[in-house]
Amino acid sequence: MTGYTCAGVMTTINNPNDSMLQLIKFSEEANSKFIVVGDIKTPTTWENTGCDFLSIESQLRLFPQFAAITPTKHYARKNFGYLRAKATDADWIYETDDDNHPVKNPFEARNLEVTASTFKSSSRWLNVYAIFGIESENYNQKHLWPRGFDLNSLGNEYDYDLEQTVISPIQQGLANGDPDVDAIYRLVFGELVTFKERNPVVLQPGQVCPTNSQTTWWHKSVYQLMYLPSTCTFRLTDILRGFVAWRILIEEKQYVSFHNPVVRQDRNDHVLLKDFKDEVELFIGSSEIIEILFNLQIAGLNRQDALSACYEALVAYGVVSPDEMLILNEWNKHF
């Protein structure tokens, strides 16, 4: 398995749907590998779709030590897809979810260099959703924000600064329809949205906006940073992963950028109050977690030690358990 420009990764417990079959078709058109990671409830119907299906059994066969200590019934099973994609020598990994309908081919070649807009904000937090804006006459920029955003910073002011060309190995795509917002937004507003299209937006050093796993491209230079923690709820795992990757990129003078949607999310059924419960640690602690990570002394550490230092800080804060370090150490053996 070699030579792919972009390999795709998804995890699911559902049967193939039209959106995912379209994604498989796009991957075939781009001569790309599309990897579907199974869990205990994942139906075997995925074996006949043309994707590279990783059942629980194949995960144990391919990654025996790592699979043995990674919990089942958890979104972090997606980690096995990242390792499988890494083995293809793909330049990029594109990750998505099973309720995202692709409206453009996400497997097309991407540039590591991105020319993007920068913005000054009145605190460390920059609400990128507000900068893109949505197609609505009644839109209020304070009323739409990404999951994991510091709620105290919703009233932040921001001003356009300049265009800048940067190295951006993490490129977050937005999603139309039901984008990656938190349970508070869905309980209070719950409106479907269409984002306005614009030039990419890039975070300045020390500036933060959450990234998620809904529709995101990762360059091969940062595959090790894709690690999803397993000892937190699935509503936290990709947000915490993004915070850690953001912190390490600051040290490496590289950037996170945000891009126009190529998907529409038709969200699977969720119990919103359960989502709320699973997101409480973000509502309360996002700002403190970011400050802990930002103030962490990781200058001069290699990638593995920097990852470990960040997760040790999250263990000390209490948002992941000490068992996380055992799983992370096994992950690091693959790099």
Coordinates of C-alpha atoms in Angstrom, one line a residue:
M1 CA 0.0 0.0 0.0
T2 CA 2.0 3.0 -1.2
G3 CA 1.8 6.1 -3.2
Y4 CA -1.5 7.7 -2.1
T5 CA -1.7 11.5 -2.1
C6 CA -4.5 11.4 0.5
A7 CA -5.9 8.5 2.5
G8 CA -9.2 8.8 4.3
V9 CA -10.2 7.5 7.7
M10 CA -13.5 7.1 9.4
T11 CA -14.9 5.1 12.3
T12 CA -18.6 3.9 12.5
I13 CA -21.0 1.5 14.2
N14 CA -23.6 2.0 11.4
N15 CA -24.3 0.4 8.1
P16 CA -23.0 2.1 5.0
N17 CA -25.1 5.0 3.9
D18 CA -25.3 7.1 0.8
S19 CA -22.9 9.7 2.1
M20 CA -20.2 7.2 2.9
L21 CA -20.7 5.4 -0.4
Q22 CA -20.2 8.7 -2.1
L23 CA -17.0 9.2 -0.1
I24 CA -15.8 5.8 -1.2
K25 CA -16.5 6.8 -4.8
F26 CA -14.6 10.0 -4.4
S27 CA -11.6 8.1 -3.0
E28 CA -11.6 5.7 -6.0
E29 CA -11.8 8.7 -8.4
A30 CA -8.7 10.2 -6.7
N31 CA -6.9 6.8 -6.5
S32 CA -6.9 7.1 -2.7
K33 CA -7.3 4.6 0.1
F34 CA -10.4 5.0 2.3
I35 CA -10.2 3.2 5.7
V36 CA -13.2 2.4 7.9
V37 CA -12.5 1.4 11.5
G38 CA -14.9 -0.9 13.1
D39 CA -15.9 -1.3 16.7
I40 CA -17.9 -4.1 18.5
K41 CA -21.3 -3.0 17.0
T42 CA -20.0 -2.3 13.4
P43 CA -21.8 -4.4 10.9
T44 CA -19.8 -6.6 8.5
T45 CA -21.6 -5.0 5.5
W46 CA -18.6 -2.7 5.3
E47 CA -16.5 -5.6 3.9
N48 CA -18.3 -5.3 0.6
T49 CA -18.1 -1.6 -0.1
G50 CA -14.7 -1.3 -1.6
C51 CA -13.2 0.4 1.5
D52 CA -10.3 -0.9 3.6
F53 CA -12.4 -2.2 6.5
L54 CA -10.6 -2.7 9.9
S55 CA -12.6 -5.0 12.0
I56 CA -11.8 -5.5 15.7
E57 CA -10.1 -8.8 14.7
S58 CA -8.0 -7.1 12.1
Q59 CA -7.0 -4.3 14.6
L60 CA -5.8 -7.0 17.0
R61 CA -3.9 -8.7 14.3
L62 CA -2.2 -5.6 12.8
F63 CA -1.6 -3.7 16.1
P64 CA -1.7 -6.4 18.8
Q65 CA -0.2 -4.5 21.8
F66 CA -2.0 -1.2 21.0
A67 CA -5.3 -2.8 20.3
A68 CA -5.2 -4.9 23.5
I69 CA -5.1 -1.8 25.7
T70 CA -7.4 0.6 23.7
P71 CA -11.0 0.5 25.0
T72 CA -13.8 -0.7 22.7
K73 CA -17.0 1.2 22.3
H74 CA -15.0 4.5 22.0
Y75 CA -14.4 6.9 19.2
A76 CA -10.6 6.6 19.8
R77 CA -10.7 3.3 17.9
K78 CA -10.1 5.7 15.0
N79 CA -6.4 5.7 16.0
F80 CA -6.0 2.4 14.2
G81 CA -7.2 4.0 11.0
Y82 CA -4.5 6.6 11.3
L83 CA -1.8 4.0 11.7
R84 CA -3.2 2.1 8.7
A85 CA -3.2 5.2 6.6
K86 CA 0.3 6.1 7.7
A87 CA 1.4 2.7 6.3
T88 CA 0.2 3.8 2.8
D89 CA 2.8 6.6 2.7
A90 CA 0.0 9.0 2.0
D91 CA 1.0 12.7 2.0
W92 CA -2.2 13.6 3.8
I93 CA -4.8 11.9 5.9
Y94 CA -8.4 13.2 5.6
E95 CA -10.6 12.2 8.5
T96 CA -14.4 12.5 8.6
D97 CA -17.5 11.1 10.3
D98 CA -20.3 8.8 9.0
D99 CA -22.9 11.6 9.0
N100 CA -21.0 14.0 6.8
H101 CA -22.1 14.1 3.2
P102 CA -19.2 15.1 0.8
V103 CA -20.3 17.7 -1.7
K104 CA -16.7 18.0 -3.1
N105 CA -13.9 15.5 -3.5
P106 CA -11.8 15.9 -0.3
F107 CA -9.1 13.6 -1.6
E108 CA -7.7 16.1 -4.1
A109 CA -4.1 17.2 -3.6
R110 CA -3.5 19.9 -1.0
N111 CA -0.7 22.4 -0.4
L112 CA 1.2 22.4 2.8
E113 CA 1.8 26.2 2.3
V114 CA -1.4 28.1 2.8
T115 CA -2.1 31.8 2.1
A116 CA -4.7 32.8 4.7
S117 CA -6.2 35.7 6.6
T118 CA -5.1 36.6 10.1
F119 CA -7.1 38.4 12.7
K120 CA -6.4 40.2 15.9
S121 CA -8.7 39.2 18.8
S122 CA -9.3 40.7 22.2
S123 CA -8.2 37.5 23.9
R124 CA -6.4 34.3 23.1
W125 CA -9.6 32.8 21.6
L126 CA -10.7 33.5 18.0
N127 CA -14.1 32.3 17.0
V128 CA -13.5 31.2 13.4
Y129 CA -17.1 30.4 12.8
A130 CA -18.0 34.0 13.5
I131 CA -15.3 35.1 11.0
F132 CA -16.7 33.0 8.2
G133 CA -20.2 34.0 9.0
I134 CA -23.4 32.3 7.7
E135 CA -25.9 33.0 5.0
S136 CA -28.6 34.4 7.2
E137 CA -30.1 37.9 7.6
N138 CA -30.6 37.3 11.4
Y139 CA -27.0 36.0 12.0
N140 CA -25.4 37.2 15.2
Q141 CA -21.7 36.3 15.3
K142 CA -21.9 35.5 19.1
H143 CA -24.5 32.9 18.5
L144 CA -22.4 30.3 16.6
W145 CA -19.2 28.8 17.9
P146 CA -17.3 25.5 17.6
R147 CA -17.4 22.8 20.2
G148 CA -14.7 23.3 22.8
F149 CA -14.7 27.1 22.5
D150 CA -14.3 29.1 25.7
L151 CA -17.8 30.3 26.6
N152 CA -16.4 33.4 28.4
S153 CA -14.8 34.5 25.1
L154 CA -18.0 34.4 23.0
G155 CA -18.2 38.2 23.2
N156 CA -14.6 38.7 21.9
E157 CA -14.0 41.4 19.3
Y158 CA -11.8 40.7 16.3
D159 CA -10.3 42.7 13.4
Y160 CA -8.8 41.7 10.1
D161 CA -5.0 42.0 10.2
L162 CA -3.3 40.8 7.0
E163 CA -2.8 37.9 4.6
Q164 CA 0.1 35.6 5.5
T165 CA 1.6 32.5 3.8
V166 CA 2.4 29.8 6.4
I167 CA 3.1 26.2 6.8
S168 CA -0.1 24.6 7.9
P169 CA 0.0 20.8 8.5
I170 CA -3.4 20.8 10.2
Q171 CA -6.2 22.1 8.0
Q172 CA -9.7 22.1 9.6
G173 CA -12.6 22.1 7.2
L174 CA -15.9 23.6 8.3
A175 CA -19.2 21.8 7.7
N176 CA -22.5 23.1 6.5
G177 CA -25.9 21.8 7.7
D178 CA -25.3 20.8 11.4
P179 CA -21.7 21.8 12.0
D180 CA -19.5 20.9 14.9
V181 CA -21.1 23.0 17.6
D182 CA -21.7 22.1 21.3
A183 CA -24.8 20.9 23.0
I184 CA -25.6 24.4 24.4
Y185 CA -25.9 25.8 20.8
R186 CA -28.1 22.9 19.8
L187 CA -30.4 23.1 22.8
V188 CA -30.8 26.9 22.6
F189 CA -30.6 27.6 18.9
G190 CA -30.3 24.4 16.9
E191 CA -30.5 26.1 13.5
L192 CA -28.9 24.5 10.5
V193 CA -26.4 26.8 8.8
T194 CA -24.6 27.5 5.5
F195 CA -21.2 29.2 6.0
K196 CA -20.2 32.0 3.7
E197 CA -17.1 31.1 1.6
R198 CA -13.9 33.0 2.1
N199 CA -10.2 32.7 2.1
P200 CA -8.7 30.4 4.7
V201 CA -8.2 31.7 8.2
V202 CA -5.0 30.9 10.1
L203 CA -4.4 31.2 13.9
Q204 CA -1.6 33.4 15.0
P205 CA 1.0 31.9 17.5
G206 CA -0.7 31.6 20.9
Q207 CA -4.2 32.2 19.4
V208 CA -6.6 29.3 19.7
C209 CA -9.8 27.9 18.2
P210 CA -10.8 24.3 18.7
T211 CA -10.3 21.8 15.9
N212 CA -12.3 18.6 15.6
S213 CA -12.3 15.3 13.7
Q214 CA -15.4 16.1 11.5
T215 CA -13.6 17.0 8.3
T216 CA -9.9 17.6 8.8
W217 CA -6.7 17.1 6.8
W218 CA -3.4 16.2 8.5
H219 CA 0.0 16.3 6.7
K220 CA 2.3 13.3 7.1
S221 CA 4.7 15.5 9.1
V222 CA 2.2 15.6 12.0
Y223 CA 0.6 12.1 11.9
Q224 CA 2.0 11.4 15.4
L225 CA -0.1 14.3 16.7
M226 CA -3.4 12.6 15.5
Y227 CA -3.5 10.5 18.7
L228 CA -7.1 10.5 20.2
P229 CA -7.2 10.0 23.9
S230 CA -9.3 7.1 25.1
T231 CA -9.9 7.8 28.8
C232 CA -12.3 10.7 28.3
T233 CA -15.7 11.0 26.7
F234 CA -15.9 10.9 22.9
R235 CA -17.2 14.5 23.0
L236 CA -13.9 15.5 24.4
T237 CA -11.4 13.3 22.7
D238 CA -10.9 15.2 19.4
I239 CA -11.0 18.6 21.1
L240 CA -8.3 17.6 23.6
R241 CA -6.2 16.1 20.7
G242 CA -6.5 19.4 18.8
F243 CA -5.4 21.4 21.8
V244 CA -2.3 19.3 22.3
A245 CA -1.5 19.4 18.6
W246 CA -2.0 23.2 18.6
R247 CA 0.5 23.6 21.5
I248 CA 3.2 21.5 19.8
L249 CA 2.8 23.3 16.5
I250 CA 3.4 26.6 18.3
E251 CA 6.8 25.3 19.4
E252 CA 7.5 24.2 15.9
K253 CA 6.5 27.5 14.3
Q254 CA 3.7 25.9 12.2
Y255 CA 0.1 26.8 12.0
V256 CA -3.5 25.5 12.1
S257 CA -5.8 26.8 9.4
F258 CA -9.5 26.7 8.7
H259 CA -11.1 26.2 5.3
N260 CA -14.4 26.4 3.4
P261 CA -16.7 23.4 3.8
V262 CA -16.6 20.4 1.5
V263 CA -19.2 18.5 3.5
R264 CA -22.8 18.9 4.8
Q265 CA -23.4 17.2 8.1
D266 CA -26.8 15.4 8.4
R267 CA -26.3 14.5 12.0
N268 CA -26.9 11.1 13.4
D269 CA -29.4 10.9 16.3
H270 CA -28.0 12.2 19.6
V271 CA -29.5 12.8 23.0
L272 CA -28.6 16.4 23.5
L273 CA -28.7 16.4 27.3
K274 CA -26.2 13.4 27.2
D275 CA -24.0 15.4 24.9
F276 CA -24.2 18.3 27.3
K277 CA -23.2 16.1 30.2
D278 CA -20.3 14.7 28.2
E279 CA -19.1 18.2 27.3
V280 CA -19.3 19.8 30.7
E281 CA -15.6 19.5 31.3
L282 CA -15.1 21.6 28.1
F283 CA -17.7 24.2 29.2
I284 CA -15.9 24.6 32.5
G285 CA -12.3 24.0 31.7
S286 CA -11.4 24.8 28.1
S287 CA -9.8 28.1 29.0
E288 CA -7.8 26.6 31.9
I289 CA -6.7 23.6 29.8
I290 CA -5.4 26.0 27.1
E291 CA -3.5 28.1 29.6
I292 CA -1.9 25.0 31.2
L293 CA -0.8 23.7 27.9
F294 CA 0.4 27.1 26.7
N295 CA 2.5 27.6 29.8
L296 CA 4.0 24.1 29.6
Q297 CA 7.8 24.1 29.1
I298 CA 8.3 21.9 26.0
A299 CA 11.0 23.9 24.2
G300 CA 13.7 21.5 22.9
L301 CA 11.7 18.3 23.4
N302 CA 11.3 15.9 20.6
R303 CA 7.8 15.1 19.3
Q304 CA 7.3 12.1 21.5
D305 CA 8.4 13.8 24.7
A306 CA 6.4 16.8 23.9
L307 CA 3.3 14.7 23.4
S308 CA 3.9 12.9 26.7
A309 CA 4.4 16.2 28.5
C310 CA 1.1 17.6 27.2
Y311 CA -0.8 14.5 28.2
E312 CA 0.9 14.3 31.6
A313 CA -0.4 17.8 32.1
L314 CA -4.0 16.7 31.2
V315 CA -3.7 13.8 33.6
A316 CA -2.7 16.2 36.4
Y317 CA -5.6 18.4 35.5
G318 CA -7.9 15.4 35.7
V319 CA -9.5 15.5 32.2
V320 CA -7.9 12.1 31.2
S321 CA -6.9 9.3 33.6
P322 CA -3.3 8.0 34.3
D323 CA -4.0 5.0 32.1
E324 CA -3.8 7.4 29.1
M325 CA -0.1 7.4 29.4
L326 CA 0.1 3.6 28.9
I327 CA -1.9 3.8 25.7
L328 CA 0.0 6.9 24.4
N329 CA 3.3 5.1 25.0
E330 CA 2.1 2.2 22.8
W331 CA 1.0 4.7 20.1
N332 CA 4.4 6.3 20.1
K333 CA 6.1 3.0 19.3
H334 CA 4.6 3.3 15.8
F335 CA 6.6 6.5 15.1

